[in-house]
Amino acid sequence: MTGEQASTQAGPAEELHSILMAHYRFQFLSAGFESGLFEALAKQPGMTKAEIGAKLGLAEQPTRVLLLGLTAFGLTSKAGDAYRNTAVVTPLTGDNDPIAAALVPYHQHITYKTMGWFWESLKANTNVGLKKVFGDESTTLYERIAADPTLESAFHNAMGAFSAMSSTELVKTLDFSSYTHVLDIGGGRAINATNIARRWPHLRITILDLPTVAKTANERLVAAGLDDRVKAVGLDAFSDEFPTGADCVLFSHFLEIWSEERIRKLLQKASRAVGDGAGIFVVTPLQDDDETGPQHAAELSAYFHAVASGEGMVYTPREYEEWMSEAGFRPAGRTPVGELINHIAISGVKGGA
C-alpha cells in the first residue's frame, strides 16, 4: 500500500493523529538531514548503530532515540543491525532534488519557529510569528535575513533552488515574441531575466528591485554577457514610479507577498508606465476561484501572513483579473506554468478589445 493510499483509507482518528504528530516527524527528518546521516547512508548503506553514533558524534542513547524515530516514521529501515535510507529520503541525498534539500533547513530555521504564532498573527492581522522569534524591529522576513547569516543562507538556498526551476518552466510558458522591452518588477538577482533574454535574443529587459539587489543583478548580468540588453534599476516599487518605454510588464512571484491594496497600486503603476497594446504577465501560485484549495495555496498564505510580510496571501486568478481590469489591462488568459505544480500565469493587454 502506498503512502497516498494509506492516507486515503485512514479514518478521521488516524488523520487527526497524523496532524497532531507531524512536527515530530519533521524534526526527525531535519536531524537526519542536517546531521549528514542520510547522505552517509546513501554512500554506505547498512551502517550499524555504533557506526552511525561514531559518525555523528552522538552518545549511545541519543543515537538510539534518533534511529528509533527515523525508523518508526519510515525514513530509515532496519534489517538486523543494519540501517538504510528509505525511498522517502532519497531525494534529499546527492543532487537528486535540490529544492527538497533546500527546504529542510529553510523550514527548520524559519517557518517551524515562527508558525507557532499563526493564530496570534491572524488576530493581530500582521506577522506576529516573525516578531516573536526574531524581534520587534523585524517588519518583514526579507529585512530580517540580511542580519543573520544562518537565516540568509537557509532562505536564499531555498528561494534560489525554487527560482531556478520556476524560471525554466516560466520560459517554456510565456511568449515574449511580440514584445521588445520587458519591465521585470521585483526581478531579484536576474534569474528570470537571464533565461528570458537567452530565449528571446531580440528582447530588452529592465529589472526593477531595491538598489542593493539591483547591484548584484547587474554584476550577474555582466558575468553572463547580457548587460547590453538587460539591466537592473534600483528603486522602491511602492514609492517610486516605474520607468516608461517598455511594452510588457512581468510580475513573477512578487504580488502574492503583499496586500490587496498594494497589489492594486502596483498594477496601476504598471499601467501608467506602458501604452495601449502593452502586455502584462502575473506569475503566481494558484488558489482556486472557489477558495477551497489547493493545500499549497493555504500553506503559502499562512507563511506570508504570519512570517514573510504580515499582509500577503495566495489570491485567486479571478481577483487578479479584476485588479488588472481596474488598472486598464484586459485579461487575456490563464496558463499553467510548465510542470510547476499549482502555479499559473495570468496574462493581459493594456487597452480595449
One Martini backbone bead per residue (centre of mass of N, CA, C, O) as a GRO file, in nm:
protein
  353
    1MET     BB    1   0.095   0.037   0.025
    2THR     BB    2   0.068   0.350  -0.018
    3GLY     BB    3   0.071   0.655   0.130
    4GLU     BB    4  -0.179   0.760  -0.023
    5GLN     BB    5  -0.363   0.516   0.037
    6ALA     BB    6  -0.346   0.534   0.344
    7SER     BB    7  -0.462   0.819   0.369
    8THR     BB    8  -0.735   0.754   0.228
    9GLN     BB    9  -0.806   0.507   0.439
   10ALA     BB   10  -0.800   0.678   0.667
   11GLY     BB   11  -0.932   0.785   0.938
   12PRO     BB   12  -1.000   1.049   1.137
   13ALA     BB   13  -0.814   0.961   1.371
   14GLU     BB   14  -0.555   0.917   1.201
   15GLU     BB   15  -0.544   1.201   1.078
   16LEU     BB   16  -0.524   1.355   1.342
   17HIS     BB   17  -0.266   1.220   1.447
   18SER     BB   18  -0.085   1.306   1.211
   19ILE     BB   19  -0.108   1.608   1.270
   20LEU     BB   20  -0.016   1.612   1.571
   21MET     BB   21   0.277   1.458   1.482
   22ALA     BB   22   0.432   1.617   1.252
   23HIS     BB   23   0.668   1.761   1.408
   24TYR     BB   24   0.830   1.507   1.471
   25ARG     BB   25   0.891   1.410   1.189
   26PHE     BB   26   1.046   1.659   1.101
   27GLN     BB   27   1.274   1.651   1.317
   28PHE     BB   28   1.390   1.386   1.219
   29LEU     BB   29   1.446   1.476   0.933
   30SER     BB   30   1.633   1.713   1.003
   31ALA     BB   31   1.845   1.551   1.162
   32GLY     BB   32   1.921   1.354   0.930
   33PHE     BB   33   2.012   1.581   0.739
   34GLU     BB   34   2.200   1.785   0.909
   35SER     BB   35   2.397   1.547   1.007
   36GLY     BB   36   2.439   1.343   0.740
   37LEU     BB   37   2.304   1.058   0.741
   38PHE     BB   38   2.172   1.020   0.463
   39GLU     BB   39   2.436   1.052   0.306
   40ALA     BB   40   2.588   0.819   0.445
   41LEU     BB   41   2.379   0.593   0.363
   42ALA     BB   42   2.411   0.635   0.058
   43LYS     BB   43   2.722   0.548   0.065
   44GLN     BB   44   2.666   0.342   0.341
   45PRO     BB   45   2.491   0.094   0.351
   46GLY     BB   46   2.447  -0.075   0.669
   47MET     BB   47   2.485   0.072   0.911
   48THR     BB   48   2.541   0.091   1.237
   49LYS     BB   49   2.482   0.225   1.533
   50ALA     BB   50   2.779   0.269   1.610
   51GLU     BB   51   2.864   0.403   1.342
   52ILE     BB   52   2.666   0.636   1.357
   53GLY     BB   53   2.753   0.759   1.626
   54ALA     BB   54   3.043   0.815   1.536
   55LYS     BB   55   2.976   0.992   1.287
   56LEU     BB   56   2.792   1.208   1.470
   57GLY     BB   57   2.882   1.233   1.778
   58LEU     BB   58   2.709   1.024   1.954
   59ALA     BB   59   2.562   0.891   2.190
   60GLU     BB   60   2.385   0.615   2.242
   61GLN     BB   61   2.101   0.725   2.315
   62PRO     BB   62   2.066   0.942   2.092
   63THR     BB   63   2.096   0.733   1.867
   64ARG     BB   64   1.845   0.567   1.941
   65VAL     BB   65   1.638   0.794   1.914
   66LEU     BB   66   1.688   0.864   1.620
   67LEU     BB   67   1.648   0.574   1.495
   68LEU     BB   68   1.367   0.524   1.598
   69GLY     BB   69   1.227   0.760   1.447
   70LEU     BB   70   1.322   0.704   1.158
   71THR     BB   71   1.193   0.420   1.148
   72ALA     BB   72   0.900   0.470   1.248
   73PHE     BB   73   0.864   0.701   1.003
   74GLY     BB   74   1.008   0.582   0.732
   75LEU     BB   75   1.324   0.689   0.675
   76THR     BB   76   1.424   0.420   0.785
   77SER     BB   77   1.580   0.098   0.786
   78LYS     BB   78   1.579  -0.238   0.946
   79ALA     BB   79   1.833  -0.511   0.933
   80GLY     BB   80   1.910  -0.599   1.207
   81ASP     BB   81   2.200  -0.380   1.227
   82ALA     BB   82   2.095  -0.243   0.961
   83TYR     BB   83   2.095   0.071   0.791
   84ARG     BB   84   1.855   0.250   0.577
   85ASN     BB   85   1.727   0.413   0.338
   86THR     BB   86   1.449   0.540   0.211
   87ALA     BB   87   1.263   0.672  -0.048
   88VAL     BB   88   1.182   0.932   0.100
   89VAL     BB   89   1.507   1.044   0.127
   90THR     BB   90   1.649   1.034  -0.152
   91PRO     BB   91   1.609   1.340  -0.248
   92LEU     BB   92   1.828   1.437  -0.007
   93THR     BB   93   2.046   1.315  -0.192
   94GLY     BB   94   2.270   1.461  -0.335
   95ASP     BB   95   2.111   1.581  -0.654
   96ASN     BB   96   1.805   1.492  -0.676
   97ASP     BB   97   1.663   1.748  -0.486
   98PRO     BB   98   1.722   2.073  -0.431
   99ILE     BB   99   1.457   2.172  -0.305
  100ALA     BB  100   1.419   1.972  -0.076
  101ALA     BB  101   1.698   2.025   0.055
  102ALA     BB  102   1.640   2.338   0.105
  103LEU     BB  103   1.373   2.308   0.287
  104VAL     BB  104   1.470   2.200   0.554
  105PRO     BB  105   1.628   2.451   0.673
  106TYR     BB  106   1.406   2.654   0.617
  107HIS     BB  107   1.198   2.532   0.815
  108GLN     BB  108   1.372   2.502   1.069
  109HIS     BB  109   1.473   2.824   1.084
  110ILE     BB  110   1.179   2.959   1.013
  111THR     BB  111   0.881   2.828   1.018
  112TYR     BB  112   0.874   2.659   1.285
  113LYS     BB  113   0.925   2.909   1.474
  114THR     BB  114   0.680   3.106   1.363
  115MET     BB  115   0.403   2.928   1.337
  116GLY     BB  116   0.323   2.930   1.650
  117TRP     BB  117   0.177   3.236   1.570
  118PHE     BB  118  -0.072   3.217   1.382
  119TRP     BB  119  -0.322   3.308   1.543
  120GLU     BB  120  -0.198   3.579   1.635
  121SER     BB  121  -0.165   3.686   1.344
  122LEU     BB  122  -0.462   3.691   1.273
  123LYS     BB  123  -0.559   3.879   1.501
  124ALA     BB  124  -0.337   4.115   1.428
  125ASN     BB  125  -0.276   4.138   1.117
  126THR     BB  126   0.022   4.007   1.146
  127ASN     BB  127   0.371   3.905   1.188
  128VAL     BB  128   0.418   3.775   1.486
  129GLY     BB  129   0.622   3.543   1.450
  130LEU     BB  130   0.863   3.712   1.363
  131LYS     BB  131   0.877   3.894   1.620
  132LYS     BB  132   0.903   3.670   1.838
  133VAL     BB  133   1.174   3.544   1.717
  134PHE     BB  134   1.336   3.824   1.581
  135GLY     BB  135   1.187   4.083   1.655
  136ASP     BB  136   1.034   4.401   1.642
  137GLU     BB  137   1.227   4.517   1.406
  138SER     BB  138   1.073   4.314   1.228
  139THR     BB  139   0.877   4.346   0.941
  140THR     BB  140   1.036   4.151   0.752
  141LEU     BB  141   1.209   3.884   0.642
  142TYR     BB  142   1.389   4.038   0.434
  143GLU     BB  143   1.522   4.215   0.656
  144ARG     BB  144   1.622   3.997   0.863
  145ILE     BB  145   1.826   3.814   0.695
  146ALA     BB  146   2.061   4.029   0.664
  147ALA     BB  147   2.146   3.976   0.993
  148ASP     BB  148   2.148   3.645   0.925
  149PRO     BB  149   2.331   3.396   0.795
  150THR     BB  150   2.150   3.147   0.842
  151LEU     BB  151   1.892   3.263   0.722
  152GLU     BB  152   2.004   3.355   0.451
  153SER     BB  153   2.090   3.077   0.354
  154ALA     BB  154   1.820   2.929   0.379
  155PHE     BB  155   1.659   3.120   0.197
  156HIS     BB  156   1.837   3.135  -0.070
  157ASN     BB  157   1.851   2.835  -0.125
  158ALA     BB  158   1.548   2.794  -0.161
  159MET     BB  159   1.486   3.022  -0.367
  160GLY     BB  160   1.699   2.942  -0.578
  161ALA     BB  161   1.590   2.661  -0.644
  162PHE     BB  162   1.309   2.754  -0.728
  163SER     BB  163   1.387   2.970  -0.941
  164ALA     BB  164   1.525   2.783  -1.140
  165MET     BB  165   1.274   2.614  -1.204
  166SER     BB  166   1.070   2.841  -1.260
  167SER     BB  167   1.224   2.973  -1.497
  168THR     BB  168   1.219   2.733  -1.689
  169GLU     BB  169   0.903   2.720  -1.702
  170LEU     BB  170   0.845   3.012  -1.784
  171VAL     BB  171   0.985   3.004  -2.066
  172LYS     BB  172   0.784   2.783  -2.174
  173THR     BB  173   0.514   2.966  -2.134
  174LEU     BB  174   0.604   3.238  -2.228
  175ASP     BB  175   0.531   3.501  -2.479
  176PHE     BB  176   0.776   3.746  -2.624
  177SER     BB  177   0.772   3.786  -2.944
  178SER     BB  178   0.589   4.076  -2.948
  179TYR     BB  179   0.820   4.200  -2.781
  180THR     BB  180   1.092   4.443  -2.671
  181HIS     BB  181   1.014   4.543  -2.357
  182VAL     BB  182   1.081   4.450  -2.020
  183LEU     BB  183   0.932   4.463  -1.702
  184ASP     BB  184   1.091   4.339  -1.400
  185ILE     BB  185   0.924   4.302  -1.111
  186GLY     BB  186   1.114   4.187  -0.871
  187GLY     BB  187   1.379   4.032  -1.020
  188GLY     BB  188   1.629   4.036  -0.864
  189ARG     BB  189   1.907   3.824  -0.969
  190ALA     BB  190   1.821   3.753  -1.283
  191ILE     BB  191   1.701   3.473  -1.356
  192ASN     BB  192   1.469   3.532  -1.547
  193ALA     BB  193   1.610   3.736  -1.738
  194THR     BB  194   1.826   3.546  -1.843
  195ASN     BB  195   1.638   3.330  -1.972
  196ILE     BB  196   1.472   3.521  -2.150
  197ALA     BB  197   1.706   3.649  -2.314
  198ARG     BB  198   1.801   3.375  -2.438
  199ARG     BB  199   1.525   3.304  -2.575
  200TRP     BB  200   1.502   3.636  -2.653
  201PRO     BB  201   1.733   3.812  -2.842
  202HIS     BB  202   1.547   4.087  -2.892
  203LEU     BB  203   1.531   4.150  -2.589
  204ARG     BB  204   1.450   4.383  -2.347
  205ILE     BB  205   1.551   4.431  -1.992
  206THR     BB  206   1.400   4.563  -1.684
  207ILE     BB  207   1.497   4.568  -1.362
  208LEU     BB  208   1.305   4.598  -1.053
  209ASP     BB  209   1.478   4.695  -0.752
  210LEU     BB  210   1.659   4.714  -0.507
  211PRO     BB  211   1.966   4.848  -0.501
  212THR     BB  212   2.122   4.598  -0.387
  213VAL     BB  213   1.998   4.397  -0.589
  214ALA     BB  214   2.074   4.542  -0.854
  215LYS     BB  215   2.377   4.517  -0.822
  216THR     BB  216   2.390   4.209  -0.836
  217ALA     BB  217   2.247   4.175  -1.106
  218ASN     BB  218   2.454   4.333  -1.281
  219GLU     BB  219   2.691   4.144  -1.223
  220ARG     BB  220   2.558   3.891  -1.349
  221LEU     BB  221   2.514   4.014  -1.635
  222VAL     BB  222   2.806   4.056  -1.704
  223ALA     BB  223   2.894   3.756  -1.669
  224ALA     BB  224   2.668   3.669  -1.896
  225GLY     BB  225   2.662   3.886  -2.140
  226LEU     BB  226   2.373   4.088  -2.097
  227ASP     BB  227   2.421   4.411  -2.050
  228ASP     BB  228   2.313   4.516  -2.337
  229ARG     BB  229   1.987   4.419  -2.260
  230VAL     BB  230   2.031   4.399  -1.941
  231LYS     BB  231   1.891   4.573  -1.653
  232ALA     BB  232   1.924   4.722  -1.328
  233VAL     BB  233   1.697   4.907  -1.117
  234GLY     BB  234   1.698   5.116  -0.843
  235LEU     BB  235   1.402   5.076  -0.635
  236ASP     BB  236   1.077   5.157  -0.507
  237ALA     BB  237   0.782   5.011  -0.592
  238PHE     BB  238   0.595   5.192  -0.387
  239SER     BB  239   0.732   5.502  -0.429
  240ASP     BB  240   0.805   5.457  -0.728
  241GLU     BB  241   0.816   5.501  -1.048
  242PHE     BB  242   0.802   5.365  -1.349
  243PRO     BB  243   0.950   5.324  -1.625
  244THR     BB  244   0.935   5.407  -1.949
  245GLY     BB  245   0.899   5.216  -2.282
  246ALA     BB  246   0.758   4.966  -2.244
  247ASP     BB  247   0.556   4.655  -2.364
  248CYS     BB  248   0.608   4.495  -2.081
  249VAL     BB  249   0.490   4.315  -1.782
  250LEU     BB  250   0.652   4.154  -1.493
  251PHE     BB  251   0.509   3.936  -1.237
  252SER     BB  252   0.716   3.720  -1.037
  253HIS     BB  253   0.657   3.620  -0.740
  254PHE     BB  254   0.533   3.908  -0.583
  255LEU     BB  255   0.231   3.989  -0.518
  256GLU     BB  256   0.156   3.773  -0.287
  257ILE     BB  257   0.312   3.925  -0.052
  258TRP     BB  258   0.074   4.131  -0.069
  259SER     BB  259  -0.167   4.340  -0.056
  260GLU     BB  260  -0.435   4.444  -0.224
  261GLU     BB  261  -0.362   4.744  -0.223
  262ARG     BB  262  -0.075   4.713  -0.337
  263ILE     BB  263  -0.142   4.565  -0.596
  264ARG     BB  264  -0.317   4.782  -0.724
  265LYS     BB  265  -0.091   4.995  -0.734
  266LEU     BB  266   0.107   4.835  -0.910
  267LEU     BB  267  -0.081   4.803  -1.156
  268GLN     BB  268  -0.124   5.108  -1.200
  269LYS     BB  269   0.175   5.171  -1.241
  270ALA     BB  270   0.213   4.989  -1.486
  271SER     BB  271   0.004   5.135  -1.665
  272ARG     BB  272   0.155   5.416  -1.668
  273ALA     BB  273   0.424   5.290  -1.819
  274VAL     BB  274   0.225   5.203  -2.051
  275GLY     BB  275   0.078   5.135  -2.347
  276ASP     BB  276  -0.117   5.048  -2.575
  277GLY     BB  277  -0.079   4.689  -2.610
  278ALA     BB  278   0.040   4.607  -2.367
  279GLY     BB  279   0.176   4.367  -2.161
  280ILE     BB  280   0.085   4.113  -1.905
  281PHE     BB  281   0.241   3.923  -1.629
  282VAL     BB  282   0.118   3.688  -1.381
  283VAL     BB  283   0.313   3.506  -1.154
  284THR     BB  284   0.156   3.244  -0.953
  285PRO     BB  285   0.008   3.103  -0.725
  286LEU     BB  286  -0.265   2.885  -0.678
  287GLN     BB  287  -0.611   2.971  -0.641
  288ASP     BB  288  -0.909   2.884  -0.631
  289ASP     BB  289  -1.198   3.051  -0.705
  290ASP     BB  290  -1.357   2.891  -0.457
  291GLU     BB  291  -1.160   2.871  -0.201
  292THR     BB  292  -1.052   2.535  -0.151
  293GLY     BB  293  -0.764   2.568  -0.298
  294PRO     BB  294  -0.489   2.439  -0.253
  295GLN     BB  295  -0.269   2.356  -0.011
  296HIS     BB  296  -0.043   2.541  -0.112
  297ALA     BB  297  -0.205   2.804  -0.066
  298ALA     BB  298  -0.232   2.776   0.240
  299GLU     BB  299   0.066   2.764   0.318
  300LEU     BB  300   0.155   3.035   0.192
  301SER     BB  301  -0.048   3.219   0.335
  302ALA     BB  302   0.056   3.167   0.620
  303TYR     BB  303   0.344   3.264   0.567
  304PHE     BB  304   0.291   3.554   0.478
  305HIS     BB  305   0.126   3.641   0.735
  306ALA     BB  306   0.324   3.526   0.982
  307VAL     BB  307   0.614   3.609   0.834
  308ALA     BB  308   0.710   3.768   0.579
  309SER     BB  309   0.483   4.039   0.577
  310GLY     BB  310   0.174   4.039   0.710
  311GLU     BB  311  -0.028   4.058   0.413
  312GLY     BB  312  -0.026   3.810   0.247
  313MET     BB  313  -0.141   3.592  -0.033
  314VAL     BB  314  -0.317   3.362  -0.213
  315TYR     BB  315  -0.470   3.439  -0.498
  316THR     BB  316  -0.700   3.463  -0.735
  317PRO     BB  317  -0.744   3.495  -1.066
  318ARG     BB  318  -0.999   3.670  -1.050
  319GLU     BB  319  -0.868   3.899  -0.890
  320TYR     BB  320  -0.648   3.976  -1.090
  321GLU     BB  321  -0.845   4.043  -1.322
  322GLU     BB  322  -0.986   4.274  -1.175
  323TRP     BB  323  -0.730   4.448  -1.121
  324MET     BB  324  -0.647   4.477  -1.412
  325SER     BB  325  -0.902   4.619  -1.511
  326GLU     BB  326  -0.877   4.867  -1.326
  327ALA     BB  327  -0.580   4.935  -1.468
  328GLY     BB  328  -0.633   4.865  -1.802
  329PHE     BB  329  -0.642   4.550  -1.828
  330ARG     BB  330  -0.704   4.286  -2.043
  331PRO     BB  331  -0.785   3.985  -2.006
  332ALA     BB  332  -0.605   3.683  -2.179
  333GLY     BB  333  -0.535   3.453  -1.963
  334ARG     BB  334  -0.459   3.108  -1.859
  335THR     BB  335  -0.146   2.942  -1.745
  336PRO     BB  336   0.033   2.692  -1.683
  337VAL     BB  337   0.358   2.640  -1.535
  338GLY     BB  338   0.428   2.396  -1.672
  339GLU     BB  339   0.556   2.173  -1.414
  340LEU     BB  340   0.445   2.371  -1.205
  341ILE     BB  341   0.279   2.317  -0.935
  342ASN     BB  342   0.037   2.544  -0.866
  343HIS     BB  343   0.089   2.742  -1.118
  344ILE     BB  344   0.033   3.074  -1.274
  345ALA     BB  345  -0.049   3.254  -1.578
  346ILE     BB  346  -0.153   3.594  -1.611
  347SER     BB  347  -0.294   3.771  -1.873
  348GLY     BB  348  -0.256   4.094  -2.056
  349VAL     BB  349  -0.401   4.404  -2.205
  350LYS     BB  350  -0.374   4.718  -2.299
  351GLY     BB  351  -0.688   4.798  -2.329
  352GLY     BB  352  -0.900   4.723  -2.554
  353ALA     BB  353  -1.039   4.496  -2.790
   0.00000   0.00000   0.00000
